[in-house]
PDB file of C-alpha atoms and ligand atoms in Angstrom:
ATOM      1  CA  MET A   1     -30.511 -37.387  24.181  1.00  0.00           C
ATOM      2  CA  LYS A   2     -29.377 -34.142  22.392  1.00  0.00           C
ATOM      3  CA  SER A   3     -25.937 -33.236  21.752  1.00  0.00           C
ATOM      4  CA  ASN A   4     -24.479 -29.092  23.093  1.00  0.00           C
ATOM      5  CA  ALA A   5     -23.851 -28.865  19.291  1.00  0.00           C
ATOM      6  CA  LEU A   6     -27.207 -29.644  17.945  1.00  0.00           C
ATOM      7  CA  LYS A   7     -28.799 -27.159  20.289  1.00  0.00           C
ATOM      8  CA  SER A   8     -27.746 -24.784  19.277  1.00  0.00           C
ATOM      9  CA  ILE A   9     -28.394 -25.077  15.412  1.00  0.00           C
ATOM     10  CA  LYS A  10     -32.253 -22.899  14.542  1.00  0.00           C
ATOM     11  CA  ILE A  11     -35.649 -24.907  12.610  1.00  0.00           C
ATOM     12  CA  PRO A  12     -38.090 -23.336  11.272  1.00  0.00           C
ATOM     13  CA  THR A  13     -41.397 -24.942  12.839  1.00  0.00           C
ATOM     14  CA  ASP A  14     -42.401 -26.784   9.892  1.00  0.00           C
ATOM     15  CA  TRP A  15     -39.226 -28.219   9.205  1.00  0.00           C
ATOM     16  CA  ALA A  16     -40.591 -31.405   8.018  1.00  0.00           C
ATOM     17  CA  VAL A  17     -42.866 -32.895   4.897  1.00  0.00           C
ATOM     18  CA  GLU A  18     -43.063 -36.489   3.904  1.00  0.00           C
ATOM     19  CA  THR A  19     -44.755 -38.269   0.115  1.00  0.00           C
ATOM     20  CA  VAL A  20     -44.230 -41.201  -1.189  1.00  0.00           C
ATOM     21  CA  LEU A  21     -41.791 -41.541  -4.311  1.00  0.00           C
ATOM     22  CA  PRO A  22     -41.233 -44.621  -6.671  1.00  0.00           C
ATOM     23  CA  ILE A  23     -38.019 -44.459  -8.309  1.00  0.00           C
ATOM     24  CA  GLU A  24     -37.029 -46.141 -11.318  1.00  0.00           C
ATOM     25  CA  PHE A  25     -33.984 -48.844  -9.696  1.00  0.00           C
ATOM     26  CA  GLN A  26     -32.221 -51.106 -11.225  1.00  0.00           C
ATOM     27  CA  GLY A  27     -34.397 -51.077 -14.008  1.00  0.00           C
ATOM     28  CA  ARG A  28     -37.942 -52.093 -11.326  1.00  0.00           C
ATOM     29  CA  GLU A  29     -39.966 -50.351  -9.891  1.00  0.00           C
ATOM     30  CA  LEU A  30     -39.034 -48.946  -6.066  1.00  0.00           C
ATOM     31  CA  VAL A  31     -41.606 -47.033  -3.499  1.00  0.00           C
ATOM     32  CA  LEU A  32     -39.625 -45.319  -1.152  1.00  0.00           C
ATOM     33  CA  GLU A  33     -40.967 -42.895   1.855  1.00  0.00           C
ATOM     34  CA  ALA A  34     -39.017 -39.319   0.873  1.00  0.00           C
ATOM     35  CA  HIS A  35     -38.569 -36.954   3.737  1.00  0.00           C
ATOM     36  CA  ALA A  36     -37.736 -33.143   2.988  1.00  0.00           C
ATOM     37  CA  PHE A  37     -36.330 -31.022   6.380  1.00  0.00           C
ATOM     38  CA  GLN A  38     -36.299 -27.742   6.271  1.00  0.00           C
ATOM     39  CA  GLY A  39     -33.281 -25.513   7.892  1.00  0.00           C
ATOM     40  CA  ASP A  40     -32.639 -22.564   8.837  1.00  0.00           C
ATOM     41  CA  SER A  41     -31.588 -21.157   5.691  1.00  0.00           C
ATOM     42  CA  ASP A  42     -33.300 -21.190   2.268  1.00  0.00           C
ATOM     43  CA  GLU A  43     -30.308 -23.888   0.739  1.00  0.00           C
ATOM     44  CA  GLU A  44     -30.092 -26.128   3.630  1.00  0.00           C
ATOM     45  CA  GLN A  45     -32.703 -28.636   2.692  1.00  0.00           C
ATOM     46  CA  ILE A  46     -31.278 -32.920   3.480  1.00  0.00           C
ATOM     47  CA  MET A  47     -33.738 -35.517   1.611  1.00  0.00           C
ATOM     48  CA  VAL A  48     -34.291 -38.396   3.019  1.00  0.00           C
ATOM     49  CA  LEU A  49     -35.246 -41.685   0.982  1.00  0.00           C
ATOM     50  CA  ILE A  50     -36.792 -44.743   3.729  1.00  0.00           C
ATOM     51  CA  HIS A  51     -36.796 -48.018   2.591  1.00  0.00           C
ATOM     52  CA  ARG A  52     -38.895 -50.606   5.222  1.00  0.00           C
ATOM     53  CA  GLY A  53     -39.392 -53.499   4.430  1.00  0.00           C
ATOM     54  CA  PRO A  54     -41.331 -55.904   6.279  1.00  0.00           C
ATOM     55  CA  GLY A  55     -39.111 -57.445   8.578  1.00  0.00           C
ATOM     56  CA  ALA A  56     -38.557 -53.893   9.989  1.00  0.00           C
ATOM     57  CA  GLU A  57     -39.665 -53.570  13.230  1.00  0.00           C
ATOM     58  CA  PRO A  58     -39.230 -51.511  16.561  1.00  0.00           C
ATOM     59  CA  GLY A  59     -35.530 -51.517  17.801  1.00  0.00           C
ATOM     60  CA  THR A  60     -34.313 -52.167  14.529  1.00  0.00           C
ATOM     61  CA  VAL A  61     -31.428 -50.333  13.699  1.00  0.00           C
ATOM     62  CA  PRO A  62     -31.464 -48.871  10.062  1.00  0.00           C
ATOM     63  CA  VAL A  63     -28.370 -49.058   8.205  1.00  0.00           C
ATOM     64  CA  VAL A  64     -28.035 -45.073   6.671  1.00  0.00           C
ATOM     65  CA  ARG A  65     -26.198 -43.390   4.181  1.00  0.00           C
ATOM     66  CA  VAL A  66     -25.650 -40.171   4.976  1.00  0.00           C
ATOM     67  CA  HIS A  67     -24.432 -38.639   1.450  1.00  0.00           C
ATOM     68  CA  SER A  68     -23.344 -35.702   0.383  1.00  0.00           C
ATOM     69  CA  GLY A  69     -24.964 -34.081  -3.460  1.00  0.00           C
ATOM     70  CA  CYS A  70     -22.813 -34.246  -6.233  1.00  0.00           C
ATOM     71  CA  VAL A  71     -24.378 -32.805  -9.447  1.00  0.00           C
ATOM     72  CA  THR A  72     -21.710 -33.375 -11.855  1.00  0.00           C
ATOM     73  CA  GLY A  73     -21.527 -37.416 -10.293  1.00  0.00           C
ATOM     74  CA  ASP A  74     -24.655 -38.500  -9.050  1.00  0.00           C
ATOM     75  CA  ILE A  75     -26.516 -36.719 -12.070  1.00  0.00           C
ATOM     76  CA  PHE A  76     -24.194 -36.924 -14.854  1.00  0.00           C
ATOM     77  CA  HIS A  77     -22.380 -39.645 -13.715  1.00  0.00           C
ATOM     78  CA  SER A  78     -19.377 -37.758 -13.678  1.00  0.00           C
ATOM     79  CA  LEU A  79     -16.295 -40.840 -13.821  1.00  0.00           C
ATOM     80  CA  ARG A  80     -14.179 -37.573 -11.361  1.00  0.00           C
ATOM     81  CA  CYS A  81     -15.047 -39.225  -8.612  1.00  0.00           C
ATOM     82  CA  ASP A  82     -17.560 -42.259  -7.674  1.00  0.00           C
ATOM     83  CA  CYS A  83     -20.670 -40.039  -5.582  1.00  0.00           C
ATOM     84  CA  TYR A  84     -23.059 -42.142  -8.324  1.00  0.00           C
ATOM     85  CA  GLN A  85     -21.360 -45.591  -8.016  1.00  0.00           C
ATOM     86  CA  GLN A  86     -21.449 -44.745  -3.886  1.00  0.00           C
ATOM     87  CA  LEU A  87     -25.169 -43.702  -4.322  1.00  0.00           C
ATOM     88  CA  GLN A  88     -26.601 -47.307  -6.048  1.00  0.00           C
ATOM     89  CA  ALA A  89     -24.452 -48.763  -3.628  1.00  0.00           C
ATOM     90  CA  ALA A  90     -26.426 -47.410  -1.006  1.00  0.00           C
ATOM     91  CA  LEU A  91     -28.803 -47.884  -2.766  1.00  0.00           C
ATOM     92  CA  LYS A  92     -29.040 -51.023  -3.011  1.00  0.00           C
ATOM     93  CA  VAL A  93     -27.843 -51.773   0.350  1.00  0.00           C
ATOM     94  CA  ILE A  94     -30.702 -49.943   1.976  1.00  0.00           C
ATOM     95  CA  THR A  95     -33.528 -52.023  -0.060  1.00  0.00           C
ATOM     96  CA  HIS A  96     -32.189 -55.291   1.281  1.00  0.00           C
ATOM     97  CA  GLU A  97     -32.081 -54.873   4.524  1.00  0.00           C
ATOM     98  CA  PRO A  98     -35.211 -54.455   6.433  1.00  0.00           C
ATOM     99  CA  LEU A  99     -34.600 -50.226   7.339  1.00  0.00           C
ATOM    100  CA  GLY A 100     -32.530 -48.049   4.565  1.00  0.00           C
ATOM    101  CA  ALA A 101     -31.527 -44.905   4.701  1.00  0.00           C
ATOM    102  CA  ILE A 102     -30.624 -42.328   2.191  1.00  0.00           C
ATOM    103  CA  ILE A 103     -29.720 -38.568   3.665  1.00  0.00           C
ATOM    104  CA  TYR A 104     -29.159 -36.577   1.232  1.00  0.00           C
ATOM    105  CA  VAL A 105     -27.263 -33.145   1.589  1.00  0.00           C
ATOM    106  CA  PRO A 106     -27.243 -30.960  -1.772  1.00  0.00           C
ATOM    107  CA  TYR A 107     -25.430 -28.770   0.512  1.00  0.00           C
ATOM    108  CA  HIS A 108     -22.797 -30.766   1.181  1.00  0.00           C
ATOM    109  CA  GLU A 109     -22.009 -29.909  -2.890  1.00  0.00           C
ATOM    110  CA  GLY A 110     -18.000 -30.010  -3.585  1.00  0.00           C
ATOM    111  CA  ARG A 111     -18.037 -31.590   0.757  1.00  0.00           C
ATOM    112  CA  GLY A 112     -19.215 -28.045   1.044  1.00  0.00           C
ATOM    113  CA  ILE A 113     -18.251 -25.232  -1.069  1.00  0.00           C
ATOM    114  CA  GLY A 114     -20.564 -25.906  -3.984  1.00  0.00           C
ATOM    115  CA  LEU A 115     -20.343 -26.615  -7.540  1.00  0.00           C
ATOM    116  CA  PHE A 116     -18.443 -23.281  -8.481  1.00  0.00           C
ATOM    117  CA  LYS A 117     -15.670 -23.881  -6.584  1.00  0.00           C
ATOM    118  CA  LYS A 118     -16.153 -27.259  -6.857  1.00  0.00           C
ATOM    119  CA  ILE A 119     -15.353 -26.751 -10.978  1.00  0.00           C
ATOM    120  CA  GLN A 120     -12.716 -24.151 -10.275  1.00  0.00           C
ATOM    121  CA  ALA A 121     -10.664 -27.169  -8.386  1.00  0.00           C
ATOM    122  CA  TYR A 122     -11.360 -29.499 -11.131  1.00  0.00           C
ATOM    123  CA  ALA A 123      -9.747 -26.897 -13.429  1.00  0.00           C
ATOM    124  CA  LEU A 124      -6.929 -26.412 -11.113  1.00  0.00           C
ATOM    125  CA  GLN A 125      -6.354 -30.523 -10.985  1.00  0.00           C
ATOM    126  CA  ASP A 126      -6.598 -30.179 -15.185  1.00  0.00           C
ATOM    127  CA  GLU A 127      -3.186 -28.597 -14.109  1.00  0.00           C
ATOM    128  CA  GLY A 128      -1.645 -31.819 -11.474  1.00  0.00           C
ATOM    129  CA  LEU A 129      -3.025 -30.399  -7.736  1.00  0.00           C
ATOM    130  CA  ASP A 130      -4.779 -33.016  -5.767  1.00  0.00           C
ATOM    131  CA  THR A 131      -7.693 -32.209  -4.145  1.00  0.00           C
ATOM    132  CA  ILE A 132      -6.499 -31.130  -1.954  1.00  0.00           C
ATOM    133  CA  GLU A 133      -4.201 -29.150  -3.323  1.00  0.00           C
ATOM    134  CA  ALA A 134      -6.560 -27.714  -5.356  1.00  0.00           C
ATOM    135  CA  ASN A 135      -9.612 -26.636  -2.650  1.00  0.00           C
ATOM    136  CA  ILE A 136      -6.441 -24.281  -0.642  1.00  0.00           C
ATOM    137  CA  GLY A 137      -5.410 -23.691  -4.324  1.00  0.00           C
ATOM    138  CA  VAL A 138      -9.257 -21.440  -4.954  1.00  0.00           C
ATOM    139  CA  GLY A 139      -9.618 -20.725  -1.375  1.00  0.00           C
ATOM    140  CA  ALA A 140     -12.090 -22.995   0.081  1.00  0.00           C
ATOM    141  CA  PRO A 141     -11.856 -25.316   3.167  1.00  0.00           C
ATOM    142  CA  ILE A 142     -10.864 -28.739   2.776  1.00  0.00           C
ATOM    143  CA  ASP A 143     -13.991 -30.801   3.881  1.00  0.00           C
ATOM    144  CA  SER A 144     -16.481 -27.825   5.410  1.00  0.00           C
ATOM    145  CA  ARG A 145     -19.339 -30.187   5.843  1.00  0.00           C
ATOM    146  CA  ASP A 146     -21.382 -28.914   8.832  1.00  0.00           C
ATOM    147  CA  TYR A 147     -23.394 -32.232  10.320  1.00  0.00           C
ATOM    148  CA  ARG A 148     -26.460 -30.668  12.383  1.00  0.00           C
ATOM    149  CA  LEU A 149     -28.835 -30.834   9.870  1.00  0.00           C
ATOM    150  CA  ALA A 150     -28.170 -33.959   8.855  1.00  0.00           C
ATOM    151  CA  ALA A 151     -27.987 -35.434  12.838  1.00  0.00           C
ATOM    152  CA  ARG A 152     -31.331 -33.477  13.655  1.00  0.00           C
ATOM    153  CA  VAL A 153     -33.436 -35.658  11.051  1.00  0.00           C
ATOM    154  CA  LEU A 154     -31.737 -38.778  12.138  1.00  0.00           C
ATOM    155  CA  ILE A 155     -33.054 -37.857  15.802  1.00  0.00           C
ATOM    156  CA  ASP A 156     -36.261 -36.313  14.152  1.00  0.00           C
ATOM    157  CA  LEU A 157     -36.386 -39.928  12.546  1.00  0.00           C
ATOM    158  CA  GLY A 158     -36.530 -41.777  15.740  1.00  0.00           C
ATOM    159  CA  MET A 159     -32.735 -43.249  14.181  1.00  0.00           C
ATOM    160  CA  ASN A 160     -30.696 -42.533  17.899  1.00  0.00           C
ATOM    161  CA  ASP A 161     -28.945 -45.863  16.890  1.00  0.00           C
ATOM    162  CA  ILE A 162     -27.573 -46.559  12.929  1.00  0.00           C
ATOM    163  CA  LYS A 163     -25.395 -48.312  10.826  1.00  0.00           C
ATOM    164  CA  LEU A 164     -23.469 -45.623   8.485  1.00  0.00           C
ATOM    165  CA  LEU A 165     -22.758 -46.754   4.607  1.00  0.00           C
ATOM    166  CA  SER A 166     -19.059 -45.116   4.301  1.00  0.00           C
ATOM    167  CA  ASN A 167     -14.990 -45.151   3.978  1.00  0.00           C
ATOM    168  CA  ASN A 168     -15.537 -41.621   5.819  1.00  0.00           C
ATOM    169  CA  PRO A 169     -14.069 -42.019   9.447  1.00  0.00           C
ATOM    170  CA  ALA A 170     -13.972 -38.038  10.082  1.00  0.00           C
ATOM    171  CA  LYS A 171     -17.650 -38.224   9.056  1.00  0.00           C
ATOM    172  CA  GLU A 172     -18.514 -41.042  11.173  1.00  0.00           C
ATOM    173  CA  HIS A 173     -16.675 -39.078  14.090  1.00  0.00           C
ATOM    174  CA  ALA A 174     -18.856 -35.617  12.715  1.00  0.00           C
ATOM    175  CA  LEU A 175     -22.436 -38.056  13.605  1.00  0.00           C
ATOM    176  CA  LYS A 176     -20.707 -39.680  16.813  1.00  0.00           C
ATOM    177  CA  ALA A 177     -20.486 -35.932  17.767  1.00  0.00           C
ATOM    178  CA  LEU A 178     -23.593 -34.835  17.484  1.00  0.00           C
ATOM    179  CA  GLY A 179     -25.463 -37.459  20.054  1.00  0.00           C
ATOM    180  CA  ILE A 180     -26.007 -40.359  17.125  1.00  0.00           C
ATOM    181  CA  ARG A 181     -24.553 -43.896  18.615  1.00  0.00           C
ATOM    182  CA  ILE A 182     -22.782 -45.137  15.751  1.00  0.00           C
ATOM    183  CA  VAL A 183     -23.654 -49.258  15.757  1.00  0.00           C
ATOM    184  CA  GLU A 184     -21.544 -50.255  12.982  1.00  0.00           C
ATOM    185  CA  ARG A 185     -19.466 -49.045  10.204  1.00  0.00           C
ATOM    186  CA  VAL A 186     -19.838 -50.289   6.760  1.00  0.00           C
ATOM    187  CA  PRO A 187     -17.724 -49.682   4.044  1.00  0.00           C
ATOM    188  CA  ILE A 188     -18.245 -48.962   0.582  1.00  0.00           C
ATOM    189  CA  VAL A 189     -16.013 -50.367  -1.987  1.00  0.00           C
ATOM    190  CA  ILE A 190     -15.995 -48.966  -5.526  1.00  0.00           C
ATOM    191  CA  PRO A 191     -13.672 -49.780  -7.503  1.00  0.00           C
ATOM    192  CA  PRO A 192     -11.502 -47.153  -9.212  1.00  0.00           C
ATOM    193  CA  ASN A 193     -11.689 -45.778 -12.635  1.00  0.00           C
ATOM    194  CA  LYS A 194      -8.452 -44.215 -14.731  1.00  0.00           C
ATOM    195  CA  PHE A 195      -9.936 -40.789 -13.915  1.00  0.00           C
ATOM    196  CA  ASN A 196     -10.790 -41.255 -10.098  1.00  0.00           C
ATOM    197  CA  ARG A 197      -7.639 -43.369  -9.192  1.00  0.00           C
ATOM    198  CA  ARG A 198      -5.848 -40.377  -7.952  1.00  0.00           C
ATOM    199  CA  TYR A 199      -9.273 -38.523  -6.609  1.00  0.00           C
ATOM    200  CA  LEU A 200      -9.693 -41.887  -4.928  1.00  0.00           C
ATOM    201  CA  ASP A 201      -5.776 -42.443  -3.972  1.00  0.00           C
ATOM    202  CA  THR A 202      -5.921 -38.917  -1.394  1.00  0.00           C
ATOM    203  CA  LYS A 203      -9.085 -39.700   0.175  1.00  0.00           C
ATOM    204  CA  ARG A 204      -7.209 -42.433   0.867  1.00  0.00           C
ATOM    205  CA  ALA A 205      -3.773 -40.720   1.750  1.00  0.00           C
ATOM    206  CA  ARG A 206      -4.508 -37.369   3.628  1.00  0.00           C
ATOM    207  CA  MET A 207      -8.045 -37.680   4.823  1.00  0.00           C
ATOM    208  CA  ALA A 208      -7.466 -41.335   6.538  1.00  0.00           C
ATOM    209  CA  HIS A 209     -11.235 -42.735   4.059  1.00  0.00           C
ATOM    210  CA  LYS A 210     -10.975 -46.506   4.194  1.00  0.00           C
ATOM    211  CA  ILE A 211     -11.034 -47.369   1.126  1.00  0.00           C
TER     212      ILE A 211
HETATM  213 ZN1   ZN B 301     -18.944 -36.411  -6.649  1.00  0.00          ZN
END
């Protein structure tokens, strides 16, 4: 069943495509199902990687990571955040489960403020502001991520019931409000480093992240 919030999003008729994507992961080759979804605006695109093991049966509850794109972290392995480590941890979990998926949302870069403003906010953090104060400093919301398209994608994939890989209760609540049943929230524990300790402390103290 779709929630009212989901009915409000527009999607093109040809909005889903599918292929196979072999990737290198931890020194071995991994073949995953790859799907792409097109939202209403050009920038709203989502990529989904699915691991379907031999144990996957109809009714198997998938473990799912809804991952916000992070150019600095995911591509360049920046140590200012924990995105890369979270993505790697999520890939490891989904490939060890009978059914697992990464819902990768590039336009959630910088918690939805985009690459430019994120780097601008980093510059303010260099002057001593924390991640929330810095977002306010660049005139951006603390978190402007919209999960409607991600929820619509999950429903399209038949993943209405999921085990959510996340430390972020706000993400869990947002998906629940959009009609996704979170059977379990599975935390991802990443040890902090000297560059992201303050960022992770802020996420814990001011954004209620369970880390
Ligand atoms: Zn990041």
